CSV table of C-alpha atoms (C1' of nucleotides) in Angstrom, one decimal:
chain,number,residue,atom,x,y,z
A,1,UNK,CA,110.9,-53.2,153.6
A,2,UNK,CA,108.2,-54.6,151.2
A,3,UNK,CA,110.1,-57.3,149.8
A,4,UNK,CA,111.4,-59.6,152.5
A,5,UNK,CA,113.0,-63.1,152.7
A,6,UNK,CA,113.1,-63.2,149.0
A,7,UNK,CA,116.3,-65.1,148.1
A,8,UNK,CA,118.5,-62.5,149.5
A,9,UNK,CA,115.9,-60.2,151.1
A,10,UNK,CA,117.1,-56.9,150.1
A,11,UNK,CA,120.4,-57.8,148.5
A,12,UNK,CA,120.5,-54.1,146.8
A,13,UNK,CA,120.6,-52.3,149.7
A,14,UNK,CA,123.1,-54.5,151.2
A,15,UNK,CA,125.3,-54.0,148.7
A,16,UNK,CA,125.7,-50.7,149.3
A,17,UNK,CA,126.0,-50.9,152.7
A,18,UNK,CA,128.7,-53.4,152.0
A,19,UNK,CA,130.0,-50.8,149.5
A,20,UNK,CA,129.8,-48.1,151.7
A,21,UNK,CA,131.7,-50.2,154.6
A,22,UNK,CA,134.6,-51.0,152.1
A,23,UNK,CA,135.2,-47.5,150.9
A,24,UNK,CA,135.6,-45.7,154.2
A,25,UNK,CA,137.9,-48.6,154.9
A,26,UNK,CA,139.8,-48.6,152.3
A,27,UNK,CA,139.2,-45.3,150.5
A,28,UNK,CA,136.7,-45.2,146.9
A,29,UNK,CA,139.5,-46.9,144.7
A,30,UNK,CA,140.2,-49.5,147.1
A,31,UNK,CA,136.7,-50.4,146.5
A,32,UNK,CA,136.3,-53.4,144.4
A,33,UNK,CA,132.6,-54.8,143.0
A,34,UNK,CA,133.6,-58.5,144.0
A,35,UNK,CA,134.3,-57.8,147.8
A,36,UNK,CA,131.2,-55.7,148.5
A,37,UNK,CA,129.4,-58.9,146.6
A,38,UNK,CA,131.7,-61.2,149.3
A,39,UNK,CA,131.2,-59.1,152.1
A,40,UNK,CA,127.1,-59.3,151.1
A,41,UNK,CA,127.2,-63.0,150.4
A,42,UNK,CA,126.8,-62.7,147.2
A,43,UNK,CA,128.5,-63.7,143.6
A,44,UNK,CA,130.0,-61.1,142.1
A,45,UNK,CA,127.2,-61.7,138.7
A,46,UNK,CA,124.9,-60.8,141.2
A,47,UNK,CA,125.4,-57.9,141.8
A,48,UNK,CA,124.2,-56.9,137.9
A,49,UNK,CA,120.7,-57.7,139.2
A,50,UNK,CA,120.4,-54.8,140.9
A,51,UNK,CA,123.4,-52.3,139.1
A,52,UNK,CA,124.6,-51.7,136.0
A,53,UNK,CA,128.2,-51.7,137.3
A,54,UNK,CA,130.7,-50.9,139.5
A,55,UNK,CA,130.1,-47.2,138.7
A,56,UNK,CA,126.4,-47.5,139.1
A,57,UNK,CA,126.9,-49.1,142.9
A,58,UNK,CA,129.4,-46.3,143.6
A,59,UNK,CA,126.7,-43.1,142.4
A,60,UNK,CA,124.3,-44.9,144.2
A,61,UNK,CA,126.4,-45.0,147.5
A,62,UNK,CA,126.9,-40.8,146.5
A,63,UNK,CA,123.0,-40.4,146.2
A,64,UNK,CA,121.9,-41.4,149.1
A,65,UNK,CA,125.0,-39.6,150.8
A,66,UNK,CA,123.4,-36.3,149.2
A,67,UNK,CA,120.0,-37.2,150.6
A,68,UNK,CA,121.0,-37.8,154.0
A,69,UNK,CA,123.1,-34.7,153.7
A,70,UNK,CA,120.3,-32.9,152.6
A,71,UNK,CA,118.8,-33.7,155.5
A,72,UNK,CA,121.1,-33.2,158.0
A,73,UNK,CA,121.7,-29.6,156.6
A,74,UNK,CA,118.0,-29.3,156.8
A,75,UNK,CA,117.8,-30.4,160.3
A,76,UNK,CA,120.5,-28.3,161.5
A,77,UNK,CA,119.3,-24.9,160.1
A,78,UNK,CA,116.2,-25.7,161.3
A,79,UNK,CA,114.0,-23.3,159.6
A,80,UNK,CA,116.2,-20.4,160.3
A,81,UNK,CA,115.3,-21.0,164.5
A,82,UNK,CA,116.8,-19.7,166.7
A,83,UNK,CA,117.9,-16.7,164.1
A,84,UNK,CA,119.4,-16.5,160.9
A,85,UNK,CA,122.7,-16.3,162.1
A,86,UNK,CA,123.0,-19.2,164.7
A,87,UNK,CA,121.2,-21.6,162.1
A,88,UNK,CA,123.6,-21.0,159.9
A,89,UNK,CA,126.5,-22.0,162.1
A,90,UNK,CA,124.5,-24.3,162.8
A,91,UNK,CA,124.7,-25.5,159.0
A,92,UNK,CA,127.9,-25.3,158.7
A,93,UNK,CA,128.7,-27.6,162.1
A,94,UNK,CA,126.7,-30.0,160.6
A,95,UNK,CA,128.7,-30.2,157.3
A,96,UNK,CA,131.6,-31.5,159.4
A,97,UNK,CA,129.5,-33.4,161.9
A,98,UNK,CA,128.1,-35.6,158.4
A,99,UNK,CA,131.3,-36.1,157.0
A,100,UNK,CA,132.4,-37.5,160.4
A,101,UNK,CA,129.2,-39.8,161.4
A,102,UNK,CA,129.0,-40.6,157.5
A,103,UNK,CA,132.9,-41.1,156.0
A,104,UNK,CA,131.5,-43.9,153.3
A,105,UNK,CA,129.2,-41.7,152.1
A,106,UNK,CA,131.0,-38.7,151.7
A,107,UNK,CA,134.2,-40.2,149.9
A,108,UNK,CA,131.5,-41.8,147.7
A,109,UNK,CA,130.1,-37.9,147.3
A,110,UNK,CA,133.6,-36.3,147.3
A,111,UNK,CA,136.5,-38.5,146.4
A,112,UNK,CA,135.2,-41.1,144.1
A,113,UNK,CA,136.1,-38.7,141.4
A,114,UNK,CA,132.8,-39.2,139.5
A,115,UNK,CA,130.7,-37.0,137.9
A,116,UNK,CA,127.9,-35.5,139.6
A,117,UNK,CA,126.2,-36.1,136.4
A,118,UNK,CA,126.9,-39.9,136.4
A,119,UNK,CA,123.3,-40.3,136.8
A,120,UNK,CA,120.3,-38.2,136.6
A,121,UNK,CA,118.6,-39.6,140.2
A,122,UNK,CA,122.8,-38.5,141.6
A,123,UNK,CA,122.6,-35.0,139.6
A,124,UNK,CA,119.3,-34.3,141.2
A,125,UNK,CA,120.1,-35.7,145.0
A,126,UNK,CA,123.2,-32.8,144.4
A,127,UNK,CA,121.0,-30.4,143.3
A,128,UNK,CA,118.3,-30.5,146.6
A,129,UNK,CA,121.5,-30.6,148.9
A,130,UNK,CA,123.5,-27.7,147.3
A,131,UNK,CA,120.4,-25.9,147.6
A,132,UNK,CA,119.8,-26.7,151.1
A,133,UNK,CA,122.7,-24.5,152.0
A,134,UNK,CA,122.5,-21.6,149.5
A,135,UNK,CA,119.0,-21.2,151.1
A,136,UNK,CA,120.7,-20.7,154.5
A,137,UNK,CA,123.1,-18.3,153.3
A,138,UNK,CA,119.9,-16.5,151.3
A,139,UNK,CA,118.3,-16.3,154.5
A,140,UNK,CA,121.4,-15.1,156.6
A,141,UNK,CA,122.8,-12.2,153.3
A,142,UNK,CA,118.9,-10.8,153.9
A,143,UNK,CA,120.2,-9.4,157.5
A,144,UNK,CA,123.1,-7.2,155.6
A,145,UNK,CA,122.5,-3.8,154.1
A,146,UNK,CA,121.7,-4.7,150.1
A,147,UNK,CA,124.9,-2.4,148.9
A,148,UNK,CA,127.5,-4.6,150.5
A,149,UNK,CA,125.6,-8.1,150.7
A,150,UNK,CA,127.6,-10.6,148.4
A,151,UNK,CA,125.5,-12.8,146.4
A,152,UNK,CA,124.2,-16.3,148.7
A,153,UNK,CA,125.5,-18.9,146.4
A,154,UNK,CA,128.9,-17.1,146.9
A,155,UNK,CA,129.4,-17.1,150.3
A,156,UNK,CA,127.8,-20.3,150.6
A,157,UNK,CA,130.4,-21.8,148.9
A,158,UNK,CA,132.7,-19.6,150.8
A,159,UNK,CA,131.7,-21.8,153.3
A,160,UNK,CA,131.2,-25.1,152.0
A,161,UNK,CA,134.8,-24.8,150.9
A,162,UNK,CA,136.2,-24.0,154.0
A,163,UNK,CA,134.8,-26.8,155.3
A,164,UNK,CA,135.4,-29.2,152.8
A,165,UNK,CA,139.3,-28.5,153.0
A,166,UNK,CA,139.4,-28.9,156.5
A,167,UNK,CA,138.1,-32.5,156.2
A,168,UNK,CA,140.2,-33.0,153.2
A,169,UNK,CA,143.1,-31.9,155.2
A,170,UNK,CA,142.6,-31.7,158.3
A,171,UNK,CA,139.9,-34.2,159.3
A,172,UNK,CA,141.4,-37.1,157.2
A,173,UNK,CA,144.8,-39.2,157.3
A,174,UNK,CA,145.6,-36.7,154.0
A,175,UNK,CA,149.1,-35.6,153.2
A,176,UNK,CA,150.1,-31.4,153.7
A,177,UNK,CA,150.8,-31.3,156.9
A,178,UNK,CA,148.3,-32.3,159.9
A,179,UNK,CA,147.0,-29.1,162.0
A,180,UNK,CA,147.7,-28.7,165.8
A,181,UNK,CA,143.9,-27.2,166.3
A,182,UNK,CA,141.4,-29.6,166.0
A,183,UNK,CA,138.9,-29.8,162.9
A,184,UNK,CA,135.9,-28.6,165.1
A,185,UNK,CA,137.9,-25.8,166.6
A,186,UNK,CA,138.8,-24.9,162.9
A,187,UNK,CA,136.3,-24.7,161.4
A,188,UNK,CA,134.1,-22.7,164.0
A,189,UNK,CA,137.1,-19.7,164.0
A,190,UNK,CA,137.2,-19.4,160.6
A,191,UNK,CA,133.4,-19.5,159.9
A,192,UNK,CA,133.2,-17.2,162.9
A,193,UNK,CA,135.9,-14.7,161.7
A,194,UNK,CA,134.6,-15.3,157.8
A,195,UNK,CA,131.0,-13.8,159.5
A,196,UNK,CA,133.0,-11.3,161.3
A,197,UNK,CA,133.9,-9.9,158.0
A,198,UNK,CA,130.6,-10.0,156.4
A,199,UNK,CA,129.3,-7.9,158.9
A,200,UNK,CA,127.2,-10.4,160.8
A,201,UNK,CA,129.0,-10.4,163.8
A,202,UNK,CA,130.5,-7.7,165.9
A,203,UNK,CA,133.8,-6.7,165.0
A,204,UNK,CA,135.2,-7.2,169.2
A,205,UNK,CA,136.2,-10.4,170.3
B,1,UNK,CA,172.2,-32.7,133.4
B,2,UNK,CA,175.0,-34.8,134.8
B,3,UNK,CA,174.2,-38.0,133.1
B,4,UNK,CA,173.6,-37.4,129.0
B,5,UNK,CA,173.3,-39.7,126.4
B,6,UNK,CA,173.6,-42.8,129.0
B,7,UNK,CA,171.4,-45.5,127.7
B,8,UNK,CA,168.2,-43.5,127.7
B,9,UNK,CA,169.8,-39.8,129.2
B,10,UNK,CA,168.1,-39.2,132.6
B,11,UNK,CA,165.1,-42.1,133.0
B,12,UNK,CA,164.1,-41.2,136.6
B,13,UNK,CA,163.1,-37.7,135.6
B,14,UNK,CA,161.4,-38.6,132.6
B,15,UNK,CA,159.4,-41.2,134.2
B,16,UNK,CA,158.6,-38.5,136.9
B,17,UNK,CA,157.2,-36.5,133.9
B,18,UNK,CA,155.1,-39.1,132.5
B,19,UNK,CA,153.7,-40.1,136.0
B,20,UNK,CA,152.9,-36.5,135.9
B,21,UNK,CA,151.0,-36.6,132.7
B,22,UNK,CA,149.0,-39.7,133.5
B,23,UNK,CA,148.4,-38.5,136.6
B,24,UNK,CA,146.6,-35.2,135.5
B,25,UNK,CA,144.9,-36.8,132.4
B,26,UNK,CA,143.2,-39.9,134.6
B,27,UNK,CA,143.2,-38.8,138.2
B,28,UNK,CA,145.8,-40.5,140.9
B,29,UNK,CA,144.2,-44.0,140.4
B,30,UNK,CA,144.2,-44.2,137.0
B,31,UNK,CA,147.7,-43.9,137.1
B,32,UNK,CA,149.9,-47.3,136.4
B,33,UNK,CA,153.3,-47.9,136.5
B,34,UNK,CA,153.6,-49.5,132.7
B,35,UNK,CA,152.2,-46.8,131.6
B,36,UNK,CA,154.1,-44.3,132.6
B,37,UNK,CA,157.2,-46.6,131.5
B,38,UNK,CA,155.5,-47.3,127.9
B,39,UNK,CA,155.3,-43.2,127.4
B,40,UNK,CA,158.8,-42.7,128.6
B,41,UNK,CA,160.0,-45.1,126.0
B,42,UNK,CA,161.2,-48.3,128.6
B,43,UNK,CA,160.0,-51.7,129.8
B,44,UNK,CA,157.9,-51.6,132.9
B,45,UNK,CA,161.1,-53.5,134.3
B,46,UNK,CA,163.2,-50.3,133.8
B,47,UNK,CA,161.0,-48.5,136.2
B,48,UNK,CA,162.9,-50.6,139.0
B,49,UNK,CA,166.0,-49.1,138.2
B,50,UNK,CA,164.9,-45.9,139.8
B,51,UNK,CA,162.4,-46.4,141.9
B,52,UNK,CA,161.0,-49.0,144.5
B,53,UNK,CA,158.0,-49.2,143.1
B,54,UNK,CA,154.6,-47.6,142.0
B,55,UNK,CA,154.1,-45.9,145.2
B,56,UNK,CA,157.9,-44.4,144.8
B,57,UNK,CA,157.5,-42.8,142.2
B,58,UNK,CA,154.3,-41.1,143.0
B,59,UNK,CA,156.0,-40.1,146.6
B,60,UNK,CA,158.7,-38.5,144.2
B,61,UNK,CA,156.0,-36.7,142.0
B,62,UNK,CA,154.6,-35.2,145.2
B,63,UNK,CA,157.7,-34.7,146.7
B,64,UNK,CA,158.8,-32.8,143.5
B,65,UNK,CA,155.4,-30.8,143.6
B,66,UNK,CA,155.8,-29.7,147.3
B,67,UNK,CA,159.4,-28.4,146.2
B,68,UNK,CA,157.9,-25.9,143.6
B,69,UNK,CA,154.8,-25.3,146.0
B,70,UNK,CA,157.1,-24.2,148.5
B,71,UNK,CA,159.0,-22.1,145.6
B,72,UNK,CA,156.0,-20.2,144.4
B,73,UNK,CA,154.4,-19.6,147.6
B,74,UNK,CA,157.9,-18.1,148.6
B,75,UNK,CA,158.3,-16.0,145.4
B,76,UNK,CA,154.6,-15.0,145.6
B,77,UNK,CA,155.2,-13.9,149.4
B,78,UNK,CA,158.2,-12.0,148.4
B,79,UNK,CA,159.7,-11.4,151.7
B,80,UNK,CA,156.5,-9.3,152.9
B,81,UNK,CA,156.9,-6.8,150.2
B,82,UNK,CA,155.0,-4.3,149.5
B,83,UNK,CA,153.0,-5.2,152.9
B,84,UNK,CA,152.3,-8.1,154.6
B,85,UNK,CA,149.3,-8.0,153.9
B,86,UNK,CA,149.0,-7.7,149.8
B,87,UNK,CA,152.4,-10.5,150.6
B,88,UNK,CA,149.5,-12.3,152.1
B,89,UNK,CA,146.6,-12.2,149.7
B,90,UNK,CA,149.3,-13.0,147.1
B,91,UNK,CA,150.5,-16.4,148.6
B,92,UNK,CA,147.0,-17.5,148.7
B,93,UNK,CA,146.1,-16.4,145.1
B,94,UNK,CA,149.7,-18.1,144.4
B,95,UNK,CA,147.8,-21.3,146.0
B,96,UNK,CA,145.2,-21.6,143.2
B,97,UNK,CA,147.8,-21.1,140.6
B,98,UNK,CA,149.7,-23.4,141.6
B,99,UNK,CA,147.0,-25.9,141.6
B,100,UNK,CA,146.3,-24.6,138.0
B,101,UNK,CA,149.6,-24.3,135.9
B,102,UNK,CA,150.8,-28.1,138.3
B,103,UNK,CA,147.7,-30.0,137.8
B,104,UNK,CA,149.4,-33.4,138.3
B,105,UNK,CA,151.7,-32.4,141.3
B,106,UNK,CA,148.6,-31.4,142.7
B,107,UNK,CA,146.5,-34.4,142.4
B,108,UNK,CA,149.6,-36.2,143.4
B,109,UNK,CA,150.1,-34.0,146.5
B,110,UNK,CA,146.7,-34.0,147.8
B,111,UNK,CA,144.6,-36.6,146.0
B,112,UNK,CA,147.0,-39.9,145.8
B,113,UNK,CA,145.9,-41.1,149.0
B,114,UNK,CA,149.5,-41.3,149.8
B,115,UNK,CA,150.2,-40.0,153.4
B,116,UNK,CA,152.8,-37.6,153.2
B,117,UNK,CA,155.1,-40.0,155.9
B,118,UNK,CA,155.4,-42.4,152.9
B,119,UNK,CA,159.2,-41.4,152.7
B,120,UNK,CA,161.4,-39.1,154.3
B,121,UNK,CA,162.2,-37.0,151.5
B,122,UNK,CA,158.4,-36.0,151.1
B,123,UNK,CA,158.1,-35.5,154.5
B,124,UNK,CA,160.2,-33.1,154.6
B,125,UNK,CA,159.2,-31.6,151.4
B,126,UNK,CA,156.1,-30.9,152.6
B,127,UNK,CA,156.9,-29.6,156.0
B,128,UNK,CA,159.1,-26.5,154.3
B,129,UNK,CA,156.1,-25.8,152.4
B,130,UNK,CA,154.2,-25.7,155.1
B,131,UNK,CA,156.6,-23.6,156.8
B,132,UNK,CA,156.0,-20.6,154.3
B,133,UNK,CA,152.5,-20.4,154.3
B,134,UNK,CA,152.6,-20.5,158.2
B,135,UNK,CA,155.5,-17.8,158.5
B,136,UNK,CA,153.2,-15.3,155.5
B,137,UNK,CA,150.2,-15.6,158.2
B,138,UNK,CA,152.8,-15.2,161.1
B,139,UNK,CA,154.1,-11.4,159.5
B,140,UNK,CA,150.4,-11.0,159.3
B,141,UNK,CA,149.3,-11.1,162.4
B,142,UNK,CA,152.0,-9.0,163.8
B,143,UNK,CA,150.0,-6.0,162.8
B,144,UNK,CA,147.0,-7.2,165.2
B,145,UNK,CA,146.9,-6.3,168.9
B,146,UNK,CA,148.3,-8.9,170.3
B,147,UNK,CA,145.2,-9.3,173.0
B,148,UNK,CA,142.8,-10.2,169.4
B,149,UNK,CA,145.5,-11.8,167.5
B,150,UNK,CA,144.7,-15.3,167.0
B,151,UNK,CA,147.8,-18.2,166.0
B,152,UNK,CA,149.0,-18.2,163.0
B,153,UNK,CA,149.1,-21.6,162.1
B,154,UNK,CA,145.8,-21.4,162.6
B,155,UNK,CA,144.9,-18.5,160.3
B,156,UNK,CA,147.0,-20.2,157.9
B,157,UNK,CA,145.0,-23.1,158.0
B,158,UNK,CA,142.2,-20.9,157.5
B,159,UNK,CA,143.3,-20.0,154.5
B,160,UNK,CA,144.7,-23.3,153.1
B,161,UNK,CA,141.1,-24.9,153.8
B,162,UNK,CA,139.4,-22.5,151.5
B,163,UNK,CA,142.1,-22.8,149.1
B,164,UNK,CA,141.9,-26.9,148.7
B,165,UNK,CA,138.0,-26.4,149.1
B,166,UNK,CA,138.1,-24.1,146.1
B,167,UNK,CA,140.2,-26.3,144.1
B,168,UNK,CA,138.6,-29.7,144.9
B,169,UNK,CA,134.8,-28.4,144.5
B,170,UNK,CA,134.9,-25.4,142.2
B,171,UNK,CA,138.2,-25.8,140.1
B,172,UNK,CA,137.7,-29.3,138.7
B,173,UNK,CA,135.1,-31.5,137.1
B,174,UNK,CA,134.3,-32.7,141.0
B,175,UNK,CA,131.2,-33.7,141.9
B,176,UNK,CA,128.9,-30.9,144.6
B,177,UNK,CA,127.2,-28.8,142.0
B,178,UNK,CA,129.8,-26.3,140.1
B,179,UNK,CA,129.8,-22.6,141.1
B,180,UNK,CA,128.4,-20.2,139.4
B,181,UNK,CA,131.8,-18.0,140.1
B,182,UNK,CA,135.3,-18.5,138.5
B,183,UNK,CA,137.4,-19.9,141.5
B,184,UNK,CA,139.6,-17.2,141.4
B,185,UNK,CA,136.9,-14.6,142.0
B,186,UNK,CA,135.8,-17.3,144.8
B,187,UNK,CA,139.2,-17.1,146.8
B,188,UNK,CA,139.8,-13.5,146.2
B,189,UNK,CA,136.0,-12.5,147.7
B,190,UNK,CA,136.6,-15.0,150.2
B,191,UNK,CA,140.2,-14.1,151.5
B,192,UNK,CA,139.1,-10.5,151.4
B,193,UNK,CA,135.9,-11.5,153.6
B,194,UNK,CA,138.2,-13.8,156.0
B,195,UNK,CA,140.7,-11.1,156.4
B,196,UNK,CA,138.0,-8.5,156.8
B,197,UNK,CA,137.0,-9.7,159.6
B,198,UNK,CA,140.1,-10.5,161.4
B,199,UNK,CA,140.3,-6.4,161.0
B,200,UNK,CA,143.4,-6.8,158.9
B,201,UNK,CA,141.1,-4.8,156.2
B,202,UNK,CA,138.6,-1.8,156.9
B,203,UNK,CA,134.9,-2.5,157.1
B,204,UNK,CA,133.9,-1.0,154.4
B,205,UNK,CA,133.2,-2.0,150.8
C,1,DT,C1',196.2,-44.8,121.9
C,2,DG,C1',194.2,-49.6,122.7
C,3,DT,C1',192.8,-53.4,124.8
C,4,DA,C1',190.4,-55.9,128.6
C,5,DC,C1',187.2,-55.4,132.1
C,6,DA,C1',184.0,-53.7,135.2
C,7,DT,C1',179.4,-51.8,136.0
C,8,DC,C1',174.5,-51.1,135.6
C,9,DA,C1',170.5,-49.5,132.7
C,10,DG,C1',167.1,-51.5,130.1
C,11,DT,C1',165.2,-55.9,128.2
C,12,DG,C1',161.8,-59.0,127.6
C,13,DA,C1',159.3,-63.0,129.3
C,14,DA,C1',157.3,-64.5,132.8
C,15,DC,C1',154.9,-65.0,136.8
C,16,DG,C1',150.6,-65.0,140.0
C,17,DC,C1',146.8,-62.1,140.5
C,18,DG,C1',142.0,-59.8,140.9
C,19,DC,C1',139.1,-57.5,138.8
C,20,DG,C1',135.0,-56.1,136.1
C,21,DT,C1',131.8,-58.3,133.0
C,22,DT,C1',129.2,-62.3,130.2
C,23,DC,C1',126.6,-66.3,129.9
C,24,DA,C1',123.5,-70.2,130.5
C,25,DC,C1',122.1,-72.2,134.2
C,26,DT,C1',118.9,-73.0,138.4
C,27,DG,C1',115.8,-72.9,141.9
C,28,DA,C1',112.7,-70.4,145.3
C,29,DT,C1',109.1,-67.5,144.9
C,30,DG,C1',104.6,-65.4,143.5
C,31,DT,C1',100.7,-66.1,140.2
C,32,DA,C1',96.7,-68.0,137.2
C,33,DC,C1',93.6,-70.9,137.4
D,1,DT,C1',93.2,-75.6,148.2
D,2,DG,C1',96.0,-77.7,144.7
D,3,DT,C1',99.0,-78.0,140.4
D,4,DA,C1',101.0,-76.1,136.6
D,5,DC,C1',103.4,-72.4,135.5
D,6,DA,C1',106.0,-67.6,134.7
D,7,DT,C1',109.3,-65.0,136.8
D,8,DC,C1',113.6,-63.7,137.9
D,9,DA,C1',117.3,-63.2,141.9
D,10,DG,C1',121.4,-65.2,142.1
D,11,DT,C1',125.1,-69.3,141.1
D,12,DG,C1',129.1,-71.2,139.3
D,13,DA,C1',132.1,-71.4,135.5
D,14,DA,C1',134.5,-68.9,132.7
D,15,DC,C1',136.7,-64.9,129.9
D,16,DG,C1',139.8,-61.2,128.8
D,17,DC,C1',142.6,-57.9,131.1
D,18,DG,C1',146.0,-55.0,132.8
D,19,DC,C1',148.6,-54.9,136.8
D,20,DG,C1',152.8,-54.8,139.6
D,21,DT,C1',156.3,-57.2,140.4
D,22,DT,C1',160.7,-61.3,139.3
D,23,DC,C1',164.3,-62.8,136.9
D,24,DA,C1',168.4,-64.0,134.1
D,25,DC,C1',170.1,-61.9,130.7
D,26,DT,C1',172.9,-58.3,127.5
D,27,DG,C1',174.8,-54.8,125.7
D,28,DA,C1',175.9,-50.1,126.1
D,29,DT,C1',179.1,-47.1,128.9
D,30,DG,C1',183.0,-45.9,131.9
D,31,DT,C1',187.4,-47.3,133.7
D,32,DA,C1',192.3,-49.4,134.5
D,33,DC,C1',196.5,-50.9,132.7
DNA sequence: TGTACATCAGTGAACGCGCGTTCACTGATGTAC
DNA sequence: TGTACATCAGTGAACGCGCGTTCACTGATGTAC
């Protein structure tokens, strides 16, 4: 971008990408700052020109993940088109799609063990990403009669929990018995049944 | 038990318990074999009398976790009493209860990154634990008309995924925006809505 | 009951390793005159 | 346009550390006679 052909070009982003590759391949704990530096063709010490240390580098990976995540979800929701219901379902699918398409980011975000409060930038990115799903749930909730409308934040949390659980248990080589169903199908049917329970889908199959 | 007052008494189990404490306190990656040995009042080398190495020790922690887990779930299900529905709901609650009561085991089982196939004993324990929930789902599924009865393994997976997701996202200090709802309430309402969607609960609130 | 011996759980020292981090430096780039 | 200087990204060597693992050993326990 702006700085090109300096010493390295754009080492900061190169380090982030090297870290993401390593995290994807070896998990967030298998990742080492030295390896990331080597992958970027640079001495470990050079990392400290751009990051406060190892944790700061992971935090930046996670932050970029939340930014992309929010964007992907936003795009899937598409302003509630063609309907609040379809848009919501698309948002759920996008969750799983994001986990598949950006495994390094996903792991940095949810499996690295770092607190969302690690840096203010990370906290802000996470907050904005969370808001997207809550808004989608909010729009959908308005189709329910007010007296049996659960808080939007609650059913956003339900769907997020089921999505995350499916990713962790069934879309990865995690322990806990692999499912005989493809993750996508699990999520699709799971959310379908859930929405029927809310009264947002007809009761019959 | 059998061996008492040998050199240590029962170092094997003491090491497992020390490891579980450390895993709970510092996460599965913060855990070190040397620390576990020290906590058990023993030299690191002594660990190798009882375990093949670090991974083997973690695998044993996870294995014991799956055994307890299966037991807790079994007991909650209580042979389907007082009804298949109530028993199933109790099983879901027991999942969260287990995660709360045995955090070290839970982390060793689901967050340590080890494969369920690490040791045959672990694989077997995991399989048996999984079977408990599937059986509960099976019993419940039989209350549904056959033509709209999803495979038991599928809705066991749905409930397990939601439970796991709630544990990871909201019952721990994980990133990804803490929920304004207590995890227990989230799970209770989430499973409630899901079961309503299945037609196992009346449609009205 | 007493002694000699076998077993084997735990010791203590040592190993090689890769880690994150520091520091004084160097040398390419950008800027002022 | 040309020169002197300031900046600062990246170097390379070094650090202290804790890790998992090995090895020859020792000494308490259990067993055979």
